[in-house]
Coordinates of N, CA and C in Angstrom, one line a residue:
M16 N 33.0 -86.8 9.2 CA 32.9 -85.0 8.9 C 32.8 -84.5 10.6
A17 N 33.3 -83.5 10.7 CA 32.5 -82.9 12.3 C 31.9 -82.3 12.2
W18 N 30.9 -82.1 13.3 CA 29.7 -81.7 12.6 C 29.7 -79.7 12.2
W19 N 30.5 -79.1 12.6 CA 30.5 -77.8 12.6 C 31.5 -77.8 11.1
Q20 N 32.0 -78.4 10.3 CA 32.0 -78.7 9.0 C 31.3 -78.8 8.3
L21 N 29.9 -79.1 8.3 CA 28.8 -79.4 7.4 C 28.2 -77.8 7.8
E22 N 28.1 -77.4 8.9 CA 27.9 -76.1 9.0 C 28.6 -75.2 8.2
L23 N 29.9 -75.1 8.2 CA 30.4 -74.7 7.3 C 30.0 -74.4 5.7
V24 N 29.8 -75.9 5.3 CA 29.4 -75.9 4.1 C 28.0 -75.4 4.3
T25 N 26.7 -75.5 4.9 CA 25.7 -75.2 4.6 C 25.7 -73.4 4.6
A26 N 26.2 -72.6 5.4 CA 26.5 -71.2 5.4 C 27.2 -70.7 3.7
A27 N 28.1 -71.8 3.2 CA 28.6 -71.3 2.2 C 27.9 -71.3 0.8
V28 N 26.7 -72.6 0.7 CA 25.8 -72.8 0.0 C 24.8 -71.5 0.4
L29 N 24.3 -71.5 1.3 CA 23.1 -70.2 1.6 C 24.0 -68.9 0.7
V30 N 25.2 -68.7 1.3 CA 25.6 -67.5 0.8 C 25.5 -67.3 -0.7
V31 N 26.3 -68.4 -1.1 CA 26.5 -68.7 -2.8 C 24.9 -68.3 -3.4
I32 N 24.2 -69.2 -2.7 CA 22.5 -69.2 -3.7 C 22.4 -67.9 -3.4
V33 N 22.5 -67.1 -2.6 CA 21.6 -65.4 -2.4 C 22.2 -64.7 -3.1
G34 N 23.7 -65.0 -3.6 CA 24.9 -64.3 -4.0 C 24.6 -64.6 -5.9
V35 N 24.3 -65.4 -6.1 CA 24.0 -66.1 -7.7 C 22.8 -65.9 -7.7
L36 N 21.6 -66.4 -7.0 CA 20.3 -65.9 -7.5 C 19.7 -64.4 -7.6
G37 N 20.3 -63.7 -6.6 CA 19.9 -62.1 -6.4 C 20.0 -61.6 -8.1
P38 N 21.4 -61.9 -8.8 CA 21.3 -61.7 -10.0 C 21.1 -62.0 -10.9
L39 N 20.9 -63.2 -11.0 CA 19.9 -64.0 -12.3 C 18.7 -63.2 -12.1
I40 N 18.0 -63.0 -11.0 CA 16.6 -62.7 -10.8 C 16.4 -61.1 -11.3
R41 N 17.5 -60.3 -10.9 CA 17.8 -59.0 -11.8 C 17.8 -58.8 -13.3
R42 N 18.4 -59.6 -13.5 CA 19.2 -59.6 -14.8 C 17.9 -60.1 -15.6
F43 N 16.8 -61.1 -15.1 CA 15.7 -61.3 -16.3 C 15.1 -60.7 -16.0
G44 N 14.8 -60.0 -14.7 CA 13.2 -58.9 -14.5 C 13.6 -58.1 -14.9
R45 N 14.8 -57.4 -15.7 CA 14.8 -55.8 -16.2 C 13.7 -55.5 -17.5
A46 N 13.9 -56.9 -18.3 CA 12.4 -56.5 -19.2 C 11.4 -56.5 -18.4
Y47 N 11.1 -57.2 -17.9 CA 9.2 -57.2 -17.2 C 9.2 -55.8 -16.3
A48 N 10.5 -55.3 -15.6 CA 10.0 -54.2 -15.1 C 10.1 -53.1 -15.9
G49 N 11.0 -53.2 -16.7 CA 10.8 -51.9 -18.5 C 9.4 -51.8 -18.8
D50 N 8.8 -53.1 -18.6 CA 7.2 -53.1 -19.3 C 6.4 -52.8 -18.5
V51 N 6.4 -52.3 -17.1 CA 5.3 -52.1 -15.8 C 6.1 -50.7 -15.8
F52 N 7.3 -50.3 -16.0 CA 7.2 -48.9 -15.6 C 7.9 -48.1 -16.6
R53 N 7.0 -48.9 -18.1 CA 7.2 -48.3 -19.7 C 7.0 -46.5 -19.7
A54 N 6.4 -46.0 -18.9 CA 5.6 -44.7 -18.6 C 6.6 -43.7 -17.8
N55 N 7.6 -44.3 -17.0 CA 8.6 -43.9 -15.9 C 9.7 -44.8 -15.8
P56 N 10.5 -44.9 -16.7 CA 11.2 -45.6 -16.4 C 12.8 -45.1 -15.4
R57 N 12.6 -44.0 -15.4 CA 13.9 -43.5 -14.0 C 12.7 -43.8 -13.0
T58 N 11.7 -44.0 -12.6 CA 10.8 -44.4 -11.6 C 11.1 -45.9 -11.1
G59 N 10.7 -46.7 -12.2 CA 11.3 -48.2 -12.2 C 12.9 -48.5 -11.9
K60 N 14.0 -47.8 -13.1 CA 15.4 -47.8 -12.5 C 15.3 -47.6 -10.7
S61 N 15.2 -46.9 -10.0 CA 14.5 -46.2 -8.5 C 14.0 -47.9 -7.7
Y62 N 13.2 -47.9 -8.2 CA 12.5 -49.0 -7.4 C 13.5 -50.3 -7.5
L63 N 13.9 -50.7 -8.7 CA 15.0 -51.7 -8.9 C 16.1 -51.8 -8.3
V64 N 16.6 -50.7 -7.6 CA 17.7 -50.2 -6.6 C 17.2 -50.4 -5.6
L65 N 15.6 -50.1 -5.0 CA 15.4 -50.3 -4.3 C 15.2 -51.8 -3.4
M66 N 14.6 -52.5 -4.1 CA 14.1 -53.8 -3.7 C 15.5 -55.0 -4.4
D67 N 16.7 -54.7 -4.7 CA 17.9 -55.0 -4.9 C 18.2 -55.0 -3.1
F68 N 18.4 -53.4 -2.6 CA 19.0 -53.7 -1.2 C 17.7 -54.6 -0.3
A69 N 16.2 -54.5 -0.6 CA 15.4 -55.4 0.3 C 15.9 -56.5 -0.1
Y70 N 16.5 -56.8 -0.8 CA 16.7 -58.2 -1.5 C 18.2 -58.9 -0.1
Y71 N 19.1 -58.1 -0.5 CA 19.8 -58.3 0.0 C 19.7 -58.6 1.9
L72 N 19.1 -57.8 2.5 CA 18.7 -57.3 3.6 C 18.4 -58.7 4.2
V73 N 17.1 -59.1 3.4 CA 16.2 -59.9 3.8 C 16.6 -61.8 3.6
F74 N 17.1 -62.0 2.7 CA 18.0 -62.9 2.7 C 19.8 -62.8 3.5
G75 N 20.0 -62.0 3.5 CA 21.0 -62.1 4.4 C 21.0 -62.1 6.2
A76 N 19.7 -61.7 6.1 CA 19.0 -61.8 7.6 C 19.0 -63.4 7.8
Y77 N 18.0 -63.6 6.7 CA 17.8 -65.5 6.8 C 18.7 -66.1 6.7
V78 N 19.9 -65.7 6.2 CA 21.1 -66.5 6.6 C 22.0 -66.4 8.3
L79 N 22.5 -65.5 8.5 CA 22.3 -64.9 9.7 C 21.5 -65.9 10.9
F80 N 20.4 -66.1 10.6 CA 19.3 -66.4 11.5 C 19.6 -68.0 11.9
V81 N 19.8 -68.4 10.3 CA 20.1 -70.1 10.6 C 21.2 -70.5 11.0
V82 N 22.4 -70.0 11.5 CA 23.5 -70.6 11.4 C 23.9 -71.1 12.7
Q83 N 24.1 -71.9 12.8 CA 24.0 -72.9 14.5 C 25.9 -72.5 14.8
F84 N 25.9 -71.9 15.8 CA 27.5 -72.0 16.3 C 28.1 -73.2 17.2
T85 N 26.9 -73.7 17.5 CA 27.9 -74.6 18.4 C 26.3 -76.3 18.1
R86 N 26.5 -77.3 18.7 CA 26.3 -78.2 17.9 C 24.7 -78.5 18.4
D87 N 23.8 -78.9 18.1 CA 22.7 -79.1 18.3 C 22.4 -80.5 19.5
H88 N 21.5 -80.3 20.5 CA 21.7 -81.8 21.5 C 21.2 -82.8 21.0
L89 N 20.6 -82.8 19.7 CA 20.6 -84.3 19.1 C 21.4 -84.8 17.6
W90 N 22.0 -83.5 17.5 CA 23.4 -84.0 16.2 C 24.4 -84.5 17.5
T91 N 24.8 -85.8 16.8 CA 26.3 -86.6 17.3 C 27.2 -85.5 16.8
T92 N 28.6 -85.9 17.1 CA 29.9 -85.1 17.0 C 30.3 -85.4 15.5
T93 N 29.9 -86.4 15.0 CA 29.9 -86.6 13.3 C 28.5 -85.9 12.8
V94 N 28.9 -85.7 11.6 CA 27.5 -85.5 10.7 C 26.5 -87.1 11.0
G95 N 25.2 -86.6 11.3 CA 24.5 -87.8 11.1 C 23.1 -87.5 10.2
G96 N 22.2 -88.2 10.0 CA 21.1 -88.0 10.1 C 19.8 -86.4 10.1
A97 N 19.8 -85.9 11.4 CA 19.5 -85.0 11.7 C 20.2 -84.1 11.5
Q98 N 21.5 -83.8 11.5 CA 22.1 -82.5 11.1 C 21.8 -82.6 9.6
L99 N 21.9 -83.5 8.5 CA 21.4 -83.4 7.6 C 20.5 -82.9 7.3
Q100 N 19.4 -83.4 7.7 CA 18.1 -83.0 7.8 C 18.1 -81.7 8.3
A101 N 18.5 -81.1 9.2 CA 18.5 -79.7 9.3 C 18.9 -78.5 8.4
S102 N 20.3 -79.1 7.7 CA 20.6 -78.5 7.0 C 19.9 -78.1 5.4
T103 N 19.5 -79.4 5.0 CA 18.7 -79.8 4.1 C 17.4 -78.1 4.3
L104 N 16.6 -78.4 5.1 CA 15.6 -77.7 5.6 C 15.7 -76.2 5.5
R105 N 17.0 -75.5 6.1 CA 17.5 -74.5 6.3 C 17.6 -73.8 4.7
V106 N 18.5 -74.6 3.8 CA 18.8 -74.4 2.0 C 17.4 -74.5 1.5
G107 N 16.6 -76.0 1.8 CA 15.5 -75.5 1.6 C 14.4 -73.8 1.9
G108 N 14.7 -73.9 3.0 CA 13.5 -72.6 3.2 C 14.0 -71.5 2.7
L109 N 15.1 -71.4 2.8 CA 15.6 -70.1 2.0 C 14.8 -69.9 0.4
L110 N 15.2 -70.7 -0.5 CA 15.0 -71.6 -1.6 C 13.2 -71.1 -1.5
L111 N 12.5 -71.3 -0.8 CA 11.1 -71.3 -0.5 C 10.6 -70.0 -0.3
L112 N 11.7 -68.7 0.8 CA 11.6 -67.4 0.9 C 11.9 -66.9 -0.4
M113 N 12.6 -67.3 -0.9 CA 13.1 -66.3 -2.6 C 11.6 -66.9 -3.5
G114 N 11.5 -67.9 -3.7 CA 10.0 -68.2 -4.2 C 8.9 -67.1 -3.8
L115 N 8.6 -67.3 -2.5 CA 7.4 -67.1 -2.4 C 7.5 -65.3 -2.4
L116 N 8.6 -64.1 -1.9 CA 9.0 -63.3 -2.0 C 8.9 -62.4 -3.7
H117 N 9.5 -63.5 -4.3 CA 9.5 -62.9 -5.9 C 8.5 -63.2 -6.6
G118 N 7.8 -64.2 -6.4 CA 6.5 -64.7 -6.7 C 5.6 -62.9 -6.3
F119 N 5.8 -62.9 -4.7 CA 4.6 -61.8 -4.4 C 5.1 -60.1 -4.9
N120 N 6.5 -60.1 -5.2 CA 6.7 -59.3 -6.0 C 6.6 -58.6 -7.8
V121 N 6.6 -60.2 -8.1 CA 6.1 -60.4 -9.3 C 4.7 -59.8 -9.7
L122 N 3.9 -60.6 -9.2 CA 2.4 -60.1 -8.9 C 1.9 -58.5 -8.6
T123 N 2.8 -58.1 -7.5 CA 2.4 -56.6 -6.9 C 3.1 -55.6 -7.9
L124 N 3.7 -55.6 -8.5 CA 4.8 -54.9 -9.6 C 3.9 -54.6 -10.7
P125 N 2.9 -54.8 -11.0 CA 2.1 -53.9 -12.1 C 1.0 -53.0 -11.3
I126 N 0.9 -53.2 -10.1 CA 0.0 -52.6 -9.1 C 0.5 -51.2 -8.3
V127 N 1.8 -51.8 -8.3 CA 3.0 -50.6 -8.0 C 3.0 -49.1 -9.4
G128 N 3.4 -49.9 -10.1 CA 3.9 -49.7 -11.3 C 2.9 -48.6 -11.7
R129 N 1.3 -49.0 -12.0 CA 0.3 -48.4 -12.5 C -0.1 -46.9 -11.0
L130 N 0.2 -47.7 -10.1 CA -0.1 -46.3 -9.1 C 1.1 -45.4 -9.0
L131 N 2.2 -45.7 -9.2 CA 3.3 -44.9 -9.5 C 3.4 -43.7 -10.6
G132 N 3.0 -44.7 -11.7 CA 2.7 -43.8 -13.0 C 1.5 -43.1 -12.8
L133 N 0.4 -43.1 -11.9 CA -0.6 -42.3 -12.0 C -0.5 -41.2 -11.3
A134 N 0.3 -41.2 -10.2 CA 1.0 -40.1 -9.5 C 2.0 -39.1 -10.2
G135 N 2.5 -39.7 -11.4 CA 3.4 -39.0 -12.0 C 2.7 -38.3 -13.1
H136 N 1.6 -39.1 -13.8 CA 1.1 -38.2 -14.6 C 0.1 -36.8 -14.1
A137 N -0.3 -36.9 -12.7 CA -1.3 -36.4 -12.2 C 0.1 -34.9 -11.7
A138 N 1.3 -35.4 -11.1 CA 2.3 -34.2 -11.4 C 2.7 -33.7 -12.4
A139 N 2.7 -34.2 -13.2 CA 3.1 -33.7 -14.6 C 1.6 -32.8 -15.4
D140 N 0.5 -33.3 -14.8 CA -0.3 -32.2 -15.1 C -0.6 -31.0 -14.7
G141 N -0.2 -30.8 -13.6 CA -0.1 -30.2 -12.5 C -1.7 -30.2 -11.4
V142 N -1.9 -31.4 -11.5 CA -3.0 -31.6 -10.4 C -2.3 -32.2 -8.9
A143 N -3.1 -31.7 -7.8 CA -2.5 -31.3 -6.6 C -2.8 -33.3 -6.4
T144 N -1.6 -33.3 -6.0 CA -2.1 -35.0 -5.2 C -2.1 -35.2 -3.6
P145 N -2.8 -35.5 -3.3 CA -3.3 -35.7 -1.7 C -2.1 -36.7 -1.0
D146 N -1.1 -36.0 0.0 CA -0.2 -36.6 0.7 C -0.6 -37.6 1.9

């Protein structure tokens, strides 16, 4: 296999991972977000839409950052161990980044929900909130 063929396969795998895991995370996270934004469901829906944009921007940028358009000087003209390792590292890097950001979002979502819920209650009660 030529070096560029593995590059095309790697780029396709990265795009498929982003395209498949994004909707799965959203699908299984709706109930969690619904619990967090129980007091203000409209805010929760808006927050999820913003997180979807952020998801595709971050991971789309990652895919664009790691695509190789020229053969690395350590690679042979046919696929070898160095190129396989580089491709595996890029796929693993995407999965690691997804996991870390998803974990961060899961841990901080209750804090965001609480803060937005408090702001919504203060506005509904006619209390001035500091800007």
